[in-house]
GROMACS .gro file of C-alpha atoms in nm:
model
  227
    1MET     CA    1   0.134  -1.993   0.773
    2LEU     CA    2   0.386  -2.118   1.029
    3SER     CA    3   0.463  -1.760   1.136
    4ALA     CA    4   0.093  -1.691   1.184
    5VAL     CA    5   0.055  -2.000   1.405
    6LEU     CA    6   0.363  -1.911   1.610
    7ASP     CA    7   0.222  -1.561   1.665
    8LEU     CA    8  -0.070  -1.726   1.843
    9VAL     CA    9   0.117  -1.969   2.067
   10LEU     CA   10   0.448  -1.800   2.155
   11PRO     CA   11   0.509  -1.495   2.377
   12GLN     CA   12   0.498  -1.190   2.153
   13ALA     CA   13   0.746  -0.909   2.105
   14CYS     CA   14   0.697  -0.574   1.935
   15ALA     CA   15   0.801  -0.594   1.570
   16GLY     CA   16   0.921  -0.235   1.585
   17CYS     CA   17   1.145  -0.232   1.895
   18GLY     CA   18   1.151  -0.588   2.032
   19ALA     CA   19   0.981  -0.506   2.362
   20ARG     CA   20   0.786  -0.797   2.513
   21GLY     CA   21   0.410  -0.769   2.484
   22ALA     CA   22   0.198  -0.660   2.191
   23ARG     CA   23   0.316  -0.707   1.833
   24CYS     CA   24   0.322  -0.328   1.808
   25CYS     CA   25   0.382  -0.144   2.135
   26PRO     CA   26   0.222   0.197   2.208
   27ALA     CA   27   0.542   0.387   2.128
   28CYS     CA   28   0.588   0.219   1.791
   29LEU     CA   29   0.218   0.253   1.715
   30ALA     CA   30   0.248   0.628   1.776
   31GLU     CA   31   0.543   0.638   1.534
   32LEU     CA   32   0.336   0.453   1.276
   33ILE     CA   33   0.016   0.657   1.290
   34GLY     CA   34   0.140   0.989   1.423
   35ALA     CA   35   0.255   1.160   1.104
   36PRO     CA   36   0.023   1.108   0.805
   37ALA     CA   37   0.119   1.353   0.532
   38ARG     CA   38   0.159   1.412   0.161
   39ARG     CA   39   0.495   1.258   0.073
   40LEU     CA   40   0.591   1.279  -0.293
   41PRO     CA   41   0.897   1.120  -0.449
   42GLU     CA   42   1.168   1.349  -0.583
   43PRO     CA   43   1.148   1.397  -0.873
   44VAL     CA   44   0.772   1.349  -0.897
   45PRO     CA   45   0.707   1.111  -1.188
   46ARG     CA   46   0.453   1.211  -1.448
   47GLY     CA   47   0.115   1.048  -1.391
   48LEU     CA   48   0.154   1.002  -1.015
   49PRO     CA   49  -0.171   1.059  -0.821
   50ASP     CA   50  -0.165   1.277  -0.510
   51CYS     CA   51   0.043   1.058  -0.279
   52TRP     CA   52   0.010   1.034   0.101
   53SER     CA   53   0.173   0.801   0.351
   54ALA     CA   54   0.128   0.725   0.719
   55ALA     CA   55   0.497   0.762   0.809
   56PRO     CA   56   0.854   0.766   0.673
   57TYR     CA   57   1.003   0.424   0.601
   58ASP     CA   58   1.249   0.429   0.889
   59GLY     CA   59   1.311   0.273   1.228
   60ALA     CA   60   1.023   0.091   1.391
   61VAL     CA   61   0.793   0.153   1.093
   62ARG     CA   62   1.036  -0.014   0.854
   63ARG     CA   63   1.088  -0.311   1.088
   64ALA     CA   64   0.713  -0.360   1.129
   65ILE     CA   65   0.649  -0.354   0.754
   66VAL     CA   66   0.933  -0.597   0.684
   67ALA     CA   67   0.805  -0.833   0.956
   68TYR     CA   68   0.455  -0.824   0.811
   69LYS     CA   69   0.547  -0.840   0.445
   70GLU     CA   70   0.850  -1.068   0.438
   71ARG     CA   71   0.834  -1.270   0.761
   72GLY     CA   72   0.467  -1.356   0.774
   73ALA     CA   73   0.379  -1.154   1.085
   74VAL     CA   74   0.018  -1.125   0.972
   75ALA     CA   75  -0.090  -1.017   1.322
   76LEU     CA   76   0.043  -0.673   1.223
   77ALA     CA   77  -0.208  -0.636   0.940
   78GLY     CA   78  -0.466  -0.463   1.159
   79VAL     CA   79  -0.220  -0.204   1.290
   80LEU     CA   80  -0.082  -0.125   0.943
   81ALA     CA   81  -0.434  -0.103   0.801
   82GLU     CA   82  -0.535   0.134   1.080
   83ALA     CA   83  -0.242   0.361   0.991
   84ALA     CA   84  -0.333   0.355   0.622
   85ALA     CA   85  -0.704   0.416   0.684
   86PHE     CA   86  -0.628   0.710   0.913
   87THR     CA   87  -0.404   0.851   0.640
   88VAL     CA   88  -0.683   0.817   0.383
   89VAL     CA   89  -0.920   1.012   0.607
   90ARG     CA   90  -0.661   1.283   0.666
   91ALA     CA   91  -0.594   1.306   0.292
   92ILE     CA   92  -0.953   1.335   0.177
   93THR     CA   93  -1.052   1.578   0.454
   94GLY     CA   94  -0.734   1.784   0.450
   95THR     CA   95  -0.735   1.851   0.076
   96GLY     CA   96  -1.107   1.922   0.035
   97ALA     CA   97  -1.114   1.692  -0.267
   98SER     CA   98  -1.426   1.725  -0.482
   99TRP     CA   99  -1.464   1.345  -0.500
  100ALA     CA  100  -1.429   1.285  -0.126
  101ASP     CA  101  -1.804   1.266  -0.056
  102ARG     CA  102  -1.865   1.007  -0.328
  103PRO     CA  103  -1.805   0.630  -0.320
  104PHE     CA  104  -1.465   0.507  -0.431
  105ALA     CA  105  -1.283   0.180  -0.485
  106VAL     CA  106  -0.982   0.077  -0.275
  107VAL     CA  107  -0.745  -0.088  -0.522
  108PRO     CA  108  -0.440  -0.278  -0.390
  109VAL     CA  109  -0.124  -0.277  -0.599
  110PRO     CA  110  -0.065  -0.646  -0.674
  111SER     CA  111   0.251  -0.837  -0.595
  112GLY     CA  112   0.406  -1.061  -0.857
  113ARG     CA  113   0.314  -1.429  -0.855
  114ARG     CA  114   0.662  -1.534  -0.746
  115ALA     CA  115   0.661  -1.284  -0.458
  116ARG     CA  116   0.323  -1.410  -0.335
  117ARG     CA  117   0.441  -1.771  -0.348
  118HIS     CA  118   0.761  -1.683  -0.165
  119ARG     CA  119   0.584  -1.485   0.108
  120GLY     CA  120   0.291  -1.723   0.139
  121HIS     CA  121   0.039  -1.439   0.148
  122ASP     CA  122  -0.075  -1.125  -0.033
  123PRO     CA  123   0.023  -0.844   0.207
  124VAL     CA  124  -0.127  -0.546   0.023
  125GLY     CA  125  -0.442  -0.736  -0.076
  126ARG     CA  126  -0.501  -0.822   0.291
  127LEU     CA  127  -0.445  -0.458   0.390
  128ALA     CA  128  -0.694  -0.337   0.127
  129VAL     CA  129  -0.975  -0.546   0.276
  130LEU     CA  130  -0.900  -0.422   0.629
  131VAL     CA  131  -0.857  -0.059   0.519
  132THR     CA  132  -1.192  -0.071   0.340
  133ALA     CA  133  -1.363  -0.207   0.652
  134GLN     CA  134  -1.212   0.064   0.869
  135LEU     CA  135  -1.307   0.339   0.623
  136ARG     CA  136  -1.665   0.216   0.618
  137ALA     CA  137  -1.663   0.222   0.999
  138PHE     CA  138  -1.555   0.588   0.973
  139GLY     CA  139  -1.854   0.656   0.747
  140VAL     CA  140  -1.654   0.664   0.423
  141ARG     CA  141  -1.820   0.488   0.131
  142ALA     CA  142  -1.551   0.253   0.007
  143GLU     CA  143  -1.532  -0.091  -0.151
  144THR     CA  144  -1.232  -0.311  -0.223
  145TRP     CA  145  -1.169  -0.373  -0.592
  146SER     CA  146  -0.880  -0.611  -0.657
  147ALA     CA  147  -0.887  -0.557  -1.031
  148LEU     CA  148  -0.520  -0.505  -1.111
  149SER     CA  149  -0.308  -0.799  -1.219
  150GLN     CA  150   0.039  -0.858  -1.355
  151GLY     CA  151   0.033  -0.861  -1.735
  152ARG     CA  152   0.395  -0.968  -1.762
  153ARG     CA  153   0.691  -1.050  -1.540
  154VAL     CA  154   0.922  -0.771  -1.430
  155ALA     CA  155   1.278  -0.767  -1.299
  156ASP     CA  156   1.359  -0.717  -0.932
  157GLN     CA  157   1.333  -0.344  -0.857
  158ALA     CA  158   1.608  -0.340  -0.592
  159GLY     CA  159   1.900  -0.122  -0.697
  160LEU     CA  160   1.726   0.029  -1.001
  161SER     CA  161   1.718   0.404  -1.061
  162SER     CA  162   1.392   0.596  -1.105
  163ALA     CA  163   1.422   0.580  -1.485
  164GLU     CA  164   1.509   0.208  -1.477
  165ARG     CA  165   1.213   0.131  -1.251
  166SER     CA  166   0.976   0.317  -1.482
  167SER     CA  167   1.108   0.129  -1.785
  168ASN     CA  168   1.095  -0.204  -1.600
  169LEU     CA  169   0.731  -0.154  -1.499
  170ALA     CA  170   0.592   0.012  -1.812
  171GLY     CA  171   0.289  -0.183  -1.934
  172SER     CA  172   0.326  -0.452  -1.666
  173LEU     CA  173  -0.012  -0.403  -1.497
  174GLN     CA  174  -0.358  -0.441  -1.642
  175VAL     CA  175  -0.727  -0.463  -1.564
  176PRO     CA  176  -0.828  -0.787  -1.738
  177GLU     CA  177  -1.137  -0.780  -1.957
  178THR     CA  178  -1.279  -1.055  -1.736
  179ALA     CA  179  -1.249  -0.841  -1.422
  180LYS     CA  180  -1.562  -0.734  -1.241
  181GLY     CA  181  -1.660  -0.377  -1.325
  182PRO     CA  182  -1.546  -0.099  -1.091
  183PRO     CA  183  -1.775  -0.032  -0.794
  184ALA     CA  184  -1.715   0.343  -0.830
  185ALA     CA  185  -1.586   0.596  -1.082
  186CYS     CA  186  -1.288   0.689  -0.861
  187ALA     CA  187  -1.017   0.467  -0.719
  188LEU     CA  188  -0.781   0.499  -0.426
  189LEU     CA  189  -0.453   0.316  -0.491
  190LEU     CA  190  -0.310   0.134  -0.189
  191ASP     CA  191   0.045   0.004  -0.146
  192ASP     CA  192   0.280  -0.067   0.142
  193ILE     CA  193   0.573   0.158   0.042
  194VAL     CA  194   0.640   0.433  -0.211
  195THR     CA  195   0.999   0.486  -0.326
  196THR     CA  196   1.030   0.642  -0.672
  197GLY     CA  197   0.656   0.627  -0.744
  198ALA     CA  198   0.705   0.413  -1.055
  199THR     CA  199   0.478   0.132  -0.932
  200LEU     CA  200   0.197   0.372  -0.842
  201VAL     CA  201   0.229   0.547  -1.180
  202GLU     CA  202   0.197   0.216  -1.364
  203ALA     CA  203  -0.099   0.108  -1.149
  204ALA     CA  204  -0.271   0.443  -1.209
  205ARG     CA  205  -0.210   0.414  -1.584
  206ALA     CA  206  -0.373   0.071  -1.596
  207LEU     CA  207  -0.678   0.192  -1.404
  208ARG     CA  208  -0.715   0.503  -1.617
  209SER     CA  209  -0.697   0.286  -1.928
  210ALA     CA  210  -1.002   0.106  -1.788
  211GLY     CA  211  -1.186   0.437  -1.751
  212VAL     CA  212  -1.136   0.481  -1.374
  213ARG     CA  213  -1.017   0.807  -1.219
  214VAL     CA  214  -0.726   0.779  -0.975
  215PRO     CA  215  -0.701   1.099  -0.770
  216LEU     CA  216  -0.520   0.954  -0.466
  217ALA     CA  217  -0.260   0.697  -0.368
  218VAL     CA  218  -0.193   0.602  -0.006
  219THR     CA  219   0.091   0.392   0.135
  220VAL     CA  220   0.184   0.283   0.483
  221ALA     CA  221   0.530   0.437   0.447
  222ALA     CA  222   0.743   0.647   0.214
  223THR     CA  223   1.117   0.609   0.173
  224ARG     CA  224   1.338   0.910   0.237
  225ARG     CA  225   1.510   1.004  -0.087
  226ARG     CA  226   1.886   1.049  -0.058
  227SER     CA  227   2.119   1.207  -0.311
   0.00000   0.00000   0.00000
């Protein structure tokens, strides 16, 4: 909350490069929204939906996401949501998906309770609402459905291998029986970053268990895999 207030009263600097002015300068904005593409982890985990991201998780894009997610720079939410929404449109028009002309639910991947308390906000949940609004402005029939929740606690993912992440997350997400029914038969999964794909696989599994198709996952950024 303090970071959000300071964003309003102090001179701003670009979260991507530090230049004085807007929270995301034109050059960094171009880096963020200029390269939407299918970016799949290597190896591709079984059960992963078609996965697109707005940009690689490097440079100005990485700094902007960290500022938004970990440092409370919520003024960046609109820019990040714009990048994600543009990526969704590119994905559904570029692939000619059979479901693209039907309504679908935008489902944010939830953060753990401890992470939300530590950050003081729900970064992906906020993005989902903004992405849905922008998609509807583009004429896409979408509705936010925040149905996923943590069924159990998981260990910190940092430093874990692909196999260890999958094991750590297996069965951790759920659609509670008390959740409101899905607004559409198809769901678009939304997250900030994809690394190994384990989180998106687990989220897709939980939604499919609730009878919802998950043909597409979109993230703001994708990490570059290194051997």
